[in-house]
Short mmCIF file of C-alpha atoms in Angstrom, two decimals:
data_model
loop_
_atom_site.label_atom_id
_atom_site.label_comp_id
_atom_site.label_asym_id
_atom_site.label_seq_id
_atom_site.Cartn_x
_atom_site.Cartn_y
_atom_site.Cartn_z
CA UNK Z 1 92.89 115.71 119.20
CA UNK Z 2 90.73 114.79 122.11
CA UNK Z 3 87.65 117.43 121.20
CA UNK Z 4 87.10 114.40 118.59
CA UNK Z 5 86.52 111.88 121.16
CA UNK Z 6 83.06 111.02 122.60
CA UNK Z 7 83.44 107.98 124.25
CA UNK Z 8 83.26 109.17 127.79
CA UNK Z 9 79.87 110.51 127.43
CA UNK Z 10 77.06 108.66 128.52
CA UNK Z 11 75.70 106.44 125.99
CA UNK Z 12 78.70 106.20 124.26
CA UNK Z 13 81.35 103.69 123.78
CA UNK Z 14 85.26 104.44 125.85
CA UNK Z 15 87.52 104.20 123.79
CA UNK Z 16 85.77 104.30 120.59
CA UNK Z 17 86.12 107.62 117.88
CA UNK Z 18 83.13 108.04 116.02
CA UNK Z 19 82.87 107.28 112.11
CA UNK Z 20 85.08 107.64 110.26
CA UNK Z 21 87.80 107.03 112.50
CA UNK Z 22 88.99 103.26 113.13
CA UNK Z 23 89.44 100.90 116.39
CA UNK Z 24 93.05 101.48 115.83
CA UNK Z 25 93.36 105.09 115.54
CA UNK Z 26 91.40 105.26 118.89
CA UNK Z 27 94.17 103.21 120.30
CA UNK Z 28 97.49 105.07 118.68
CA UNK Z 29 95.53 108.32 120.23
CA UNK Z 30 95.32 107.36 123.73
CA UNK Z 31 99.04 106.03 123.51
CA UNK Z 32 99.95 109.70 122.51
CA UNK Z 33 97.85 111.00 125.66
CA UNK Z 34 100.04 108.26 127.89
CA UNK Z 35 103.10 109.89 126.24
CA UNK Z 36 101.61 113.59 126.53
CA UNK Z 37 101.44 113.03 130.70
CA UNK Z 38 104.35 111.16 130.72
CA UNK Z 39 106.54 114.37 129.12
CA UNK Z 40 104.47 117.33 130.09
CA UNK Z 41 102.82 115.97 133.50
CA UNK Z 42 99.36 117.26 132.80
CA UNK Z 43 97.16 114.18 134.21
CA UNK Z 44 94.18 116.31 132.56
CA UNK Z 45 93.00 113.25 130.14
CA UNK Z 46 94.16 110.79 132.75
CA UNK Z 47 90.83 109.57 133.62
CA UNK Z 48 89.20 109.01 130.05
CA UNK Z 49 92.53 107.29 128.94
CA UNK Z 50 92.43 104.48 131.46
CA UNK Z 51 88.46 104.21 131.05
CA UNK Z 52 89.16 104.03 127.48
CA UNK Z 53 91.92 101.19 127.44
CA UNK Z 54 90.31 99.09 130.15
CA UNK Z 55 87.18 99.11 128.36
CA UNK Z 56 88.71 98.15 125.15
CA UNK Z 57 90.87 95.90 126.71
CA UNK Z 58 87.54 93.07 125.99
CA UNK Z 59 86.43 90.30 128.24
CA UNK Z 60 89.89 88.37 128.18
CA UNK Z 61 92.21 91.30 128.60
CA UNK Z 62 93.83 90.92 125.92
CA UNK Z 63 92.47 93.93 123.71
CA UNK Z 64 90.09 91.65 121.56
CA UNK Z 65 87.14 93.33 122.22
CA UNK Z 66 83.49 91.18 120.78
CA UNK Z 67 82.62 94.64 119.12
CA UNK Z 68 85.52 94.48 116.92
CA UNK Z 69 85.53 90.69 115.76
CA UNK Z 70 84.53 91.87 112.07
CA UNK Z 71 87.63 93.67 111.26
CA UNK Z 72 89.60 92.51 113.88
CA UNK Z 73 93.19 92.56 112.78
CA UNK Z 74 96.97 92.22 114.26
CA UNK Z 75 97.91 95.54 113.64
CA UNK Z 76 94.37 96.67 115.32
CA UNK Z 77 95.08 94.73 118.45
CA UNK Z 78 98.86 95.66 118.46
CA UNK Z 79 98.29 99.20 118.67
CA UNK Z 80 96.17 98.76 121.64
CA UNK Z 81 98.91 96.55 122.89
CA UNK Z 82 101.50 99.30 122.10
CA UNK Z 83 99.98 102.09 124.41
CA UNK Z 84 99.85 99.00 127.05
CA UNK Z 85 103.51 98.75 126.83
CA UNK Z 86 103.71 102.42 126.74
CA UNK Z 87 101.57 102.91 130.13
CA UNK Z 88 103.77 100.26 131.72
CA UNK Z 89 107.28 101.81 130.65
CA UNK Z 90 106.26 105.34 131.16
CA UNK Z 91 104.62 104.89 135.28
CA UNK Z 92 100.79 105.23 133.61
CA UNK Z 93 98.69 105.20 137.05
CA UNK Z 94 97.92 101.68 137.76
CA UNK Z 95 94.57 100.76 137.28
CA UNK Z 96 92.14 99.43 140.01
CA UNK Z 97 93.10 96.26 141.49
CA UNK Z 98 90.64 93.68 140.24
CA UNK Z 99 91.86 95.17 136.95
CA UNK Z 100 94.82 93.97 135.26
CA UNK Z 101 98.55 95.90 134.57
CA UNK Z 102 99.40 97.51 132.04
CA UNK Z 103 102.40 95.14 131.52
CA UNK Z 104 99.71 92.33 132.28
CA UNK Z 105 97.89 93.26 129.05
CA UNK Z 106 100.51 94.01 126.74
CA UNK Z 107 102.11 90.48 127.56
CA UNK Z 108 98.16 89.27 127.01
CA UNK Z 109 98.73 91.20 123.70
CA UNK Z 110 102.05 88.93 122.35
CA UNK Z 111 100.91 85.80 123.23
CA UNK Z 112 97.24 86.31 121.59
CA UNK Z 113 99.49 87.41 118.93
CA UNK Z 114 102.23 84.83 118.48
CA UNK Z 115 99.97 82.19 117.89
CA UNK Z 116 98.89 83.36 114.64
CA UNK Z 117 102.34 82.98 113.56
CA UNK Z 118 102.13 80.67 110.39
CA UNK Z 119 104.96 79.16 108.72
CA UNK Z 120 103.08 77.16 106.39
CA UNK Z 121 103.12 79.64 103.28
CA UNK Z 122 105.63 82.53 102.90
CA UNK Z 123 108.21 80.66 105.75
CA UNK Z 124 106.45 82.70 108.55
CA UNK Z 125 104.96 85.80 109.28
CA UNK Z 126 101.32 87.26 110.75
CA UNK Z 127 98.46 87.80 108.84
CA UNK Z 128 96.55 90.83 108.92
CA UNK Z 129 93.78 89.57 109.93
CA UNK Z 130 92.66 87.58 112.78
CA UNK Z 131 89.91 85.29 111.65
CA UNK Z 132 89.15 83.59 108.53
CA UNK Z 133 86.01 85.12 107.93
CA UNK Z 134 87.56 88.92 107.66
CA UNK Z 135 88.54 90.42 104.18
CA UNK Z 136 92.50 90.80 104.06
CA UNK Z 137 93.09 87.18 106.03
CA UNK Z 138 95.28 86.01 103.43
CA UNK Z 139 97.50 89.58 103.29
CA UNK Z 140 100.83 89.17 105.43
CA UNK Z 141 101.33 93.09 105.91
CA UNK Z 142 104.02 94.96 107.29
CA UNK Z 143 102.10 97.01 110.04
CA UNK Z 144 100.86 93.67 111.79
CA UNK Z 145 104.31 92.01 111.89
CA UNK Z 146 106.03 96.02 113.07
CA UNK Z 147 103.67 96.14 115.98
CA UNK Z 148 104.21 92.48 116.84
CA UNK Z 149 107.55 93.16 116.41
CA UNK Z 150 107.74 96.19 118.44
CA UNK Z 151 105.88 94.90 121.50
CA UNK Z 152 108.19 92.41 121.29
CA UNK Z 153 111.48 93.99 121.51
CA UNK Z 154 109.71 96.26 124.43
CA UNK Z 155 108.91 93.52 126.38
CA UNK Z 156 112.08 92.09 125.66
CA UNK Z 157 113.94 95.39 127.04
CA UNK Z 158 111.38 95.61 130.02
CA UNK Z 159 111.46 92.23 131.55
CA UNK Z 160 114.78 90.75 130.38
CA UNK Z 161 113.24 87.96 129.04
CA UNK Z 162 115.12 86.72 125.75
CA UNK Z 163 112.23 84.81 124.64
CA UNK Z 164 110.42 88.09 123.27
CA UNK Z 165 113.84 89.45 122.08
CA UNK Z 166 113.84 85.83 120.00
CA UNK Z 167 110.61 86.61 118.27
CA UNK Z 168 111.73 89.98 117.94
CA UNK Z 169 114.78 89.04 115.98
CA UNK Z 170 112.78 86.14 114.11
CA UNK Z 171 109.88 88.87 112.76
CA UNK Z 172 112.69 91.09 111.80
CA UNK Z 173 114.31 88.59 109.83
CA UNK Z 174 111.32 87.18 108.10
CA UNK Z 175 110.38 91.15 106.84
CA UNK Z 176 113.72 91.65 105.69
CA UNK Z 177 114.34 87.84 104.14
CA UNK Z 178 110.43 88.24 102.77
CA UNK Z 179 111.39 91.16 101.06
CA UNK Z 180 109.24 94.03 103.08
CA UNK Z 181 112.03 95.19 104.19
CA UNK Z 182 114.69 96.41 101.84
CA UNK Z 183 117.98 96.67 101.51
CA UNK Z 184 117.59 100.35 101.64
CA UNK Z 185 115.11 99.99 104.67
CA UNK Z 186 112.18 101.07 102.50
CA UNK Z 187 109.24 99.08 104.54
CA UNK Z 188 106.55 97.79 102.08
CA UNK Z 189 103.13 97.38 102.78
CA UNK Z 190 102.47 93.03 102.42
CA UNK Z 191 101.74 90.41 100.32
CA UNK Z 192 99.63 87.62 99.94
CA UNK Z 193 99.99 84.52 101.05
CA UNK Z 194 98.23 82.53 98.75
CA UNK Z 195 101.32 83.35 95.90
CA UNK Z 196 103.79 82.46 98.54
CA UNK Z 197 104.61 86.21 99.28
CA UNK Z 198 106.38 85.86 95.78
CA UNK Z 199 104.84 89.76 94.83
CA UNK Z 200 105.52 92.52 97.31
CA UNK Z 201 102.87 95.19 97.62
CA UNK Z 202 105.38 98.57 97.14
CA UNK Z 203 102.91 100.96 98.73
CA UNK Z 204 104.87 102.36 101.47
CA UNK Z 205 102.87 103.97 104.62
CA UNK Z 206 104.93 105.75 107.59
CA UNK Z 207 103.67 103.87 109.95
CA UNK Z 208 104.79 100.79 109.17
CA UNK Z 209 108.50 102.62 109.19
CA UNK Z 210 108.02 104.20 112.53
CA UNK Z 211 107.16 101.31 114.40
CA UNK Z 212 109.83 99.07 113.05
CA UNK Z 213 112.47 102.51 113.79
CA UNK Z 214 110.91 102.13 117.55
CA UNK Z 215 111.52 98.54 117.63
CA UNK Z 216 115.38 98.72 116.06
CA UNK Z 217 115.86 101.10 118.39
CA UNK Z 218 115.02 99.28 121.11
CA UNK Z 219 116.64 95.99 120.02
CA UNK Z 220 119.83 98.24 119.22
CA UNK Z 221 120.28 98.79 123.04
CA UNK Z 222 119.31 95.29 123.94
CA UNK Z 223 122.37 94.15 121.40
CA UNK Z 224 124.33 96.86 122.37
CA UNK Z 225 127.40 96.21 119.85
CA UNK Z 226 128.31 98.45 117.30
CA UNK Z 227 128.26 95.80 114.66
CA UNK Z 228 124.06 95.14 115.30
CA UNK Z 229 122.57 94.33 112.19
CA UNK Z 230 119.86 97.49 113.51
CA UNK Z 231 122.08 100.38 113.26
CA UNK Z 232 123.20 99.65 109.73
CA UNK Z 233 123.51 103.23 107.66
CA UNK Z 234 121.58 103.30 105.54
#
């Protein structure tokens, strides 16, 4: 995986994969090198990881990097915020000292995020996109509400504050009440808010499944009763 990277070489960008890989692809890949110390302890890709995610990590530290305002979306920025939470649960080195934590970020990562919240068409959810100007800003997708709802119920789990385990529970609920989740826990890829969410978009992606699974998982032991509404068979 990492003989595709470049962006440690001079003249290049950390953290970025060359064409025709995407800003969040770069940022689900250096999650899987946080998890590949973490389990096998070699610190070999150490170094280009944290260059990588501080350097993406933008101006504000909040992974909304200037370079990736034209296509910046919530599931972009969430994966990014992901390996954060990652880094912090699994004892990532700390970075320098005038940098911030991985926890730090993350956090910077939900509340940059939780403000797009909109209740004003489909009763809540996230758009994909973050600005207006961006193709897709009136699609409410699955993937940006999963990772919002995953780094929630991490943070939730991590810090023992009930406030992200809240949101957790209230992202959850809109997906499932929206219909992107169903009752078979098929996840769906979005729909649009201009109809009112009233069409679901079938396409299903495993992505958007396996970072909801993470986040159930994780709210599961938060709950802790057998009766959770998260270990339903399916």
């Amino acid at each position: 995986m990492v003989q595709y990277y470049t962006g440690y070489k001079p003249g290049d960008v950390p953290g970025n994969l060359p064409d025709p890989y995407y800003w969040w692809e770069a940022g689900a890949m250096f999650g899987a090198l946080v998890d590949y110390q973490y389990y096998t302890g070699d610190k070999q890709y150490n170094d280009i990881t944290m260059q990588a995610m501080l350097h993406q990590a933008g101006p504000n530290n909040d992974f909304m990097p200037v370079n990736q305002t034209r296509t910046l979306g919530n599931d972009d920025q969430g994966f990014w915020g992901i390996t954060a939470m990652m880094a912090a649960e699994n004892n990532f080195p700390d970075p320098p000292s005038d940098k911030p934590g991985w926890l730090a970020l993350a956090q910077a990562v939900f509340q940059t995020t939780v403000v797009e919240w909109k209740d004003e068409a489909c009763g809540g959810g996230l758009k994909w996109q973050k600005f207006s100007f961006n193709g897709g800003y009136n699609y409410k997708n699955t993937i940006s509400n999963g990772c919002f709802f995953n780094i929630a119920a991490r943070l939730a789990k991590y810090t023992g504050n009930t406030t992200y385990s809240e949101w957790a529970e209230k992202t959850w609920d809109w997906m499932s009440n929206v219909g992107l989740i169903s009752d078979k826990y098929h996840f769906y890829d979005g729909s649009d808010d201009k109809i009112n969410c009233t069409e679901i978009n079938h396409l299903q992606w495993t992505y958007n499944a396996g970072v909801n699974l993470y986040g159930a998982a994780v709210m599961w032991n938060i709950v802790s009763t057998p009766s959770s509404e998260y270990l339903e068979p399916c």
